[in-house]
Coordinates of C-alpha atoms and ligand atoms in Angstrom, one line a residue:
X1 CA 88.2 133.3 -89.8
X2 CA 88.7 130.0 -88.2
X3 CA 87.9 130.5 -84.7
X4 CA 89.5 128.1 -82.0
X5 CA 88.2 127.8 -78.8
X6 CA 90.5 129.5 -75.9
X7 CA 90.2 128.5 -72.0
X8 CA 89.8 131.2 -70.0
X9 CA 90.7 131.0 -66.4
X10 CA 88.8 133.4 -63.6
X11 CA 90.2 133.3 -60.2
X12 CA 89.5 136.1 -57.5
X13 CA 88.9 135.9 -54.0
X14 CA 85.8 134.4 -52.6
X15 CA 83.0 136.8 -52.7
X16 CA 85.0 139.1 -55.5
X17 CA 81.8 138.4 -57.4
X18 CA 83.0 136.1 -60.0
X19 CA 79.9 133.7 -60.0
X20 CA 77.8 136.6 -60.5
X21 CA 79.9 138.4 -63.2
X22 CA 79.7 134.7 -65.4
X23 CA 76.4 134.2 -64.5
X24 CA 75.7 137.7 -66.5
X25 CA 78.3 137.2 -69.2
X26 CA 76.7 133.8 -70.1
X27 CA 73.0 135.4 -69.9
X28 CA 74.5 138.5 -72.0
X29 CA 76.6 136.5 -74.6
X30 CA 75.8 132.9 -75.3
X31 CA 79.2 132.1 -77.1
X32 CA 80.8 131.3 -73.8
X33 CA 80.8 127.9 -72.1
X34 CA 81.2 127.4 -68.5
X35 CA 82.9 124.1 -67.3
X36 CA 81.3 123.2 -64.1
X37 CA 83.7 121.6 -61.6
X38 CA 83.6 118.7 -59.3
X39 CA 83.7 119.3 -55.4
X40 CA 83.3 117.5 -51.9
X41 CA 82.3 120.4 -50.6
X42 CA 78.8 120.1 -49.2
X43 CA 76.4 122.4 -51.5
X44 CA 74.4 125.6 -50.2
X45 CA 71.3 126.1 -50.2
X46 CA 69.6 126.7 -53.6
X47 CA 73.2 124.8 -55.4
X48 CA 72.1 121.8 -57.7
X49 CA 73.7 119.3 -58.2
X50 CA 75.5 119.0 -62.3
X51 CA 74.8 123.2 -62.2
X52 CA 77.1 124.8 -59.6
X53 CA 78.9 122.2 -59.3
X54 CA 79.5 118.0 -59.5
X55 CA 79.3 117.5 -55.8
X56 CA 81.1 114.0 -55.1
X57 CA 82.5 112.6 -52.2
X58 CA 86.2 112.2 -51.4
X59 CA 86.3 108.9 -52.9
X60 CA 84.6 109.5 -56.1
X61 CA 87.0 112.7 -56.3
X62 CA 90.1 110.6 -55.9
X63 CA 88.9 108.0 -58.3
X64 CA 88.5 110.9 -61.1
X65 CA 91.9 112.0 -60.4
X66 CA 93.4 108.7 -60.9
X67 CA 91.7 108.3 -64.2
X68 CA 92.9 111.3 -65.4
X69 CA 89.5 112.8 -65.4
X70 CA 90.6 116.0 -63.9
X71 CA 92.4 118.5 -66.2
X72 CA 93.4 120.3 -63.1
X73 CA 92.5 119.9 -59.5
X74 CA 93.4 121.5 -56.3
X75 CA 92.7 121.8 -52.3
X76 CA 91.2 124.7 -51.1
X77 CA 90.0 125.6 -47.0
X78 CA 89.6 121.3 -46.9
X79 CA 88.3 120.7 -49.5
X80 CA 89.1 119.4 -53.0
X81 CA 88.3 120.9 -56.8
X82 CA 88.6 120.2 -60.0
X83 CA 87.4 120.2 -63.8
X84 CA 86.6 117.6 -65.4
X85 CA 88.7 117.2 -68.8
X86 CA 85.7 115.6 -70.8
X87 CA 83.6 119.0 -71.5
X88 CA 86.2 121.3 -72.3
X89 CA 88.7 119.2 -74.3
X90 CA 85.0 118.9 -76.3
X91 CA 84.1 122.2 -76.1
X92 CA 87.7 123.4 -77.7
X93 CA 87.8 120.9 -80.1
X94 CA 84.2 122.5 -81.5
X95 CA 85.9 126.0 -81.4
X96 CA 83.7 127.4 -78.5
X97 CA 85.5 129.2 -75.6
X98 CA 85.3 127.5 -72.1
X99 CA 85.4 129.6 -68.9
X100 CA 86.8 127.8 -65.7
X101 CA 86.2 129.1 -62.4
X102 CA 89.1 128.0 -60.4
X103 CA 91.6 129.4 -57.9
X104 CA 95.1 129.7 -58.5
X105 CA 96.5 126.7 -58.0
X106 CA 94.2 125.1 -60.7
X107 CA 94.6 128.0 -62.9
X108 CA 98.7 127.8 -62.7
X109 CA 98.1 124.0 -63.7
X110 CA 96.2 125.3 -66.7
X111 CA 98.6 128.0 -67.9
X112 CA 101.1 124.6 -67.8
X113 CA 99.0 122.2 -70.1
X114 CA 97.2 125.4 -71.9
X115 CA 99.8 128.2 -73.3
X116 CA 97.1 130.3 -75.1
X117 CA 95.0 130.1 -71.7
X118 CA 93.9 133.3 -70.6
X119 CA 93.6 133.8 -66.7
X120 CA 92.1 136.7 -65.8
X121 CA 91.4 137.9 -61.7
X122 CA 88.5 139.4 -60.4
X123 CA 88.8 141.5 -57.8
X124 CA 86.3 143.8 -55.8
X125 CA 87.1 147.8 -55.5
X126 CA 88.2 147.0 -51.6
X127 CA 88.8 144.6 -48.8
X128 CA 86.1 146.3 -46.7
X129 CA 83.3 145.4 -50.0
X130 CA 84.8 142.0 -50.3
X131 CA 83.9 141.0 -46.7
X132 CA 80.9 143.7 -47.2
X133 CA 79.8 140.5 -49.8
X134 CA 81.0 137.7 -48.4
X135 CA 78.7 138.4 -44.9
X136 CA 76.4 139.5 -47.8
X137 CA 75.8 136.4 -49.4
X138 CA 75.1 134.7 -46.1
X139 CA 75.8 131.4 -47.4
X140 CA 78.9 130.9 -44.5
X141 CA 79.2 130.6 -40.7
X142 CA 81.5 133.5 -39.8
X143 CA 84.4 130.7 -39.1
X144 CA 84.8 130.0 -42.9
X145 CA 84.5 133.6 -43.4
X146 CA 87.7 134.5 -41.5
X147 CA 89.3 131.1 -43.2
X148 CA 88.2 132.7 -47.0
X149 CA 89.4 135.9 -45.8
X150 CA 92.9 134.9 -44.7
X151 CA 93.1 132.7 -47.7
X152 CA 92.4 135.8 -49.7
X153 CA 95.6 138.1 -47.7
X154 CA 97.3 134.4 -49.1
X155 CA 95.9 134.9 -52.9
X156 CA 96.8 138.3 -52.9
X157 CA 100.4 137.2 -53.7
X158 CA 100.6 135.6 -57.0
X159 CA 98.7 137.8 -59.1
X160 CA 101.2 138.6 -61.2
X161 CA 101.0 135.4 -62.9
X162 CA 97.7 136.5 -63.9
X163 CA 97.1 138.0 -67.7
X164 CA 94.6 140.8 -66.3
X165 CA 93.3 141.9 -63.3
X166 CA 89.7 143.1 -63.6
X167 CA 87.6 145.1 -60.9
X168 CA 84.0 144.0 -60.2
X169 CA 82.6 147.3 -58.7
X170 CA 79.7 147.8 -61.1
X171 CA 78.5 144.6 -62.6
X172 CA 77.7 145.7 -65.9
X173 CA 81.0 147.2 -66.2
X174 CA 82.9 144.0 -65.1
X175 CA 81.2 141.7 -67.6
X176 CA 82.1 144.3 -70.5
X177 CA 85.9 144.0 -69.9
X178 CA 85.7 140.5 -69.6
X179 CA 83.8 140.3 -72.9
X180 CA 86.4 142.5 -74.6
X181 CA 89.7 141.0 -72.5
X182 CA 88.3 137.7 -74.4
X183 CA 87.7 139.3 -77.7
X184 CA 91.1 141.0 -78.2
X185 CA 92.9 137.1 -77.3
X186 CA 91.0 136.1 -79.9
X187 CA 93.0 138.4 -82.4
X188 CA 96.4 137.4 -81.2
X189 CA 98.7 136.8 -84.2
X190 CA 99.3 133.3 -83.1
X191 CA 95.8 132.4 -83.6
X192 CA 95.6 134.0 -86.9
X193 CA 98.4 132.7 -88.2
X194 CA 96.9 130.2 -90.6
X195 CA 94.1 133.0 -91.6
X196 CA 96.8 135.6 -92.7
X197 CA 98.8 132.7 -94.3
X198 CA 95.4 132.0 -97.0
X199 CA 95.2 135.7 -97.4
X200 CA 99.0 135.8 -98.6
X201 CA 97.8 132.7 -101.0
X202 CA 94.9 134.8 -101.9
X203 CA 97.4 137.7 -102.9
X204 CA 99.6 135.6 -105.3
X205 CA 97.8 135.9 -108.1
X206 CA 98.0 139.6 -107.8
Ligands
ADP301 P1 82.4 134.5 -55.7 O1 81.8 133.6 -56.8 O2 83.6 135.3 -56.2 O3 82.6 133.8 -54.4 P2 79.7 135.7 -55.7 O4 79.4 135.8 -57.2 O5 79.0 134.6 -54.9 O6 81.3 135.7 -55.4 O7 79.3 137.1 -55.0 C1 79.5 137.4 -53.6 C2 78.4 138.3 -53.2 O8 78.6 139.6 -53.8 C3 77.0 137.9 -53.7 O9 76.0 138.2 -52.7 C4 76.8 138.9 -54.9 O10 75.4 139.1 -55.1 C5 77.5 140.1 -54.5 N1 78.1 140.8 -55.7 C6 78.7 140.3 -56.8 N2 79.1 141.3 -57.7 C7 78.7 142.5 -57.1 C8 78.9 143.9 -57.5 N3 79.5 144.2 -58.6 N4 78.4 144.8 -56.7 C9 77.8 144.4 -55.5 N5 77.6 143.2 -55.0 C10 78.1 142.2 -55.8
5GP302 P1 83.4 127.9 -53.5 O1 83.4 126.9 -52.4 O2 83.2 129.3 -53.0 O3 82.3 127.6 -54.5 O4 84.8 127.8 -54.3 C1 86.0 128.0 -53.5 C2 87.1 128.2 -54.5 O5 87.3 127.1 -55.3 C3 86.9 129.4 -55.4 O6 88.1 130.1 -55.4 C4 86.7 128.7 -56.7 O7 87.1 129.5 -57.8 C5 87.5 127.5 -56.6 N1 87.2 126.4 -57.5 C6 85.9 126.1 -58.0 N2 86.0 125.0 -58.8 C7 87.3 124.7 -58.9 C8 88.0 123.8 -59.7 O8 87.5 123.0 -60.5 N3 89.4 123.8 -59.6 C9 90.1 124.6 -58.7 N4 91.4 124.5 -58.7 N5 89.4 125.5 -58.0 C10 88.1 125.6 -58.1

């Protein structure tokens, strides 16, 4: 079967888990390629630089998007995001699926440029366990915490632009049905069309 590569888009709220649940779908699976975004956030401790993320300053960021670098980019709590289009328009083009962690503002501007996207949403069992791991992480004052929190009560509305909404209460689980959501996109008729088309040559001389 010709296999394309698909984009698929995971937003959830911050400290829903969704680092960790790619981190363990990459380790588990190595068909998966994750984009790493640009940022002028500052990084936290233990981020490097080109791994986490491309950490640039506001100038550099604006200079990308006015090149058209950015396949998508967006603000979020002061600061700006984006992918860069380079490594995933290469990634598709050599039939390997390419996982962007964005939020939704990003991952709306996907679904525009990208019909056969994918976005999926992470979300944890609660809002009691998602600030349970957001103070858990330790990796913000308690200022930002209340800013990602209230930006999450704000994320909570648009969901339903999503494709699927998957819970990350335990891990192993999580990573399965994100494994499995991305599987069963890649049997869609519309990517099989071409594939079900030579089998219909095949049959003619029957
Ligand atoms: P995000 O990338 O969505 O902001 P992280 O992956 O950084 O979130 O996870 C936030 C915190 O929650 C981390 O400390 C992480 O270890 C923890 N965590 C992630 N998934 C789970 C889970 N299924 N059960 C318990 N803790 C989790
Ligand atoms: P964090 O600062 O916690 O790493 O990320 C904050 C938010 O920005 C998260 O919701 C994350 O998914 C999102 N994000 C990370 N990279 C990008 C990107 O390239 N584009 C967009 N639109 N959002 C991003």
């Amino acid at each position: 079967m010709n296999r394309k590569g698909i984009i698929i888009v995971v937003s959830g709220f911050s400290g829903a888990g969704k680092g960790t649940v790619m981190k363990a779908l990459t380790a588990k699976y190595d068909q998966y390629a994750l984009s790493v975004s640009a940022t002028t956030r500052t990084p936290r401790t233990g981020e490097v630089n080109g791994r986490e993320y491309f950490f640039v300053t506001t100038e550099e960021f604006e200079k990308m998007i006015d090149e058209d670098g950015l396949i998508e980019h967006a603000k979020y709590v002061n600061h700006y995001y984006g992918t860069p289009r380079k490594y995933v328009e290469d990634k598709l083009a050599n039939g390997i699926d390419v996982i962007l962690e964005i939020e939704i503002q990003g991952a709306l501007q996907i679904k525009e440029q990208y019909k056969d996207a994918v976005l999926l949403f992470i979300t944890p069992p609660s809002a009691g366990e998602l600030e349970k791991r957001l103070r858990g992480r330790g990796t913000e004052t308690d200022e930002v915490i209340k800013k990602r929190l209230s930006r999450a009560k704000e994320e909570s509305v648009g969901i339903e632009k999503y494709d699927y909404i998957v819970v990350n209460d335990k891990l192993e689980e999580c990573v399965e049905n994100v494994h499995r959501i991305i599987s069963a996109a890649h049997c869609s008729p519309d990517r099989n069309l071409e594939f079900i088309d030579d089998i219909r040559h095949q049959l003619e001389k029957y």
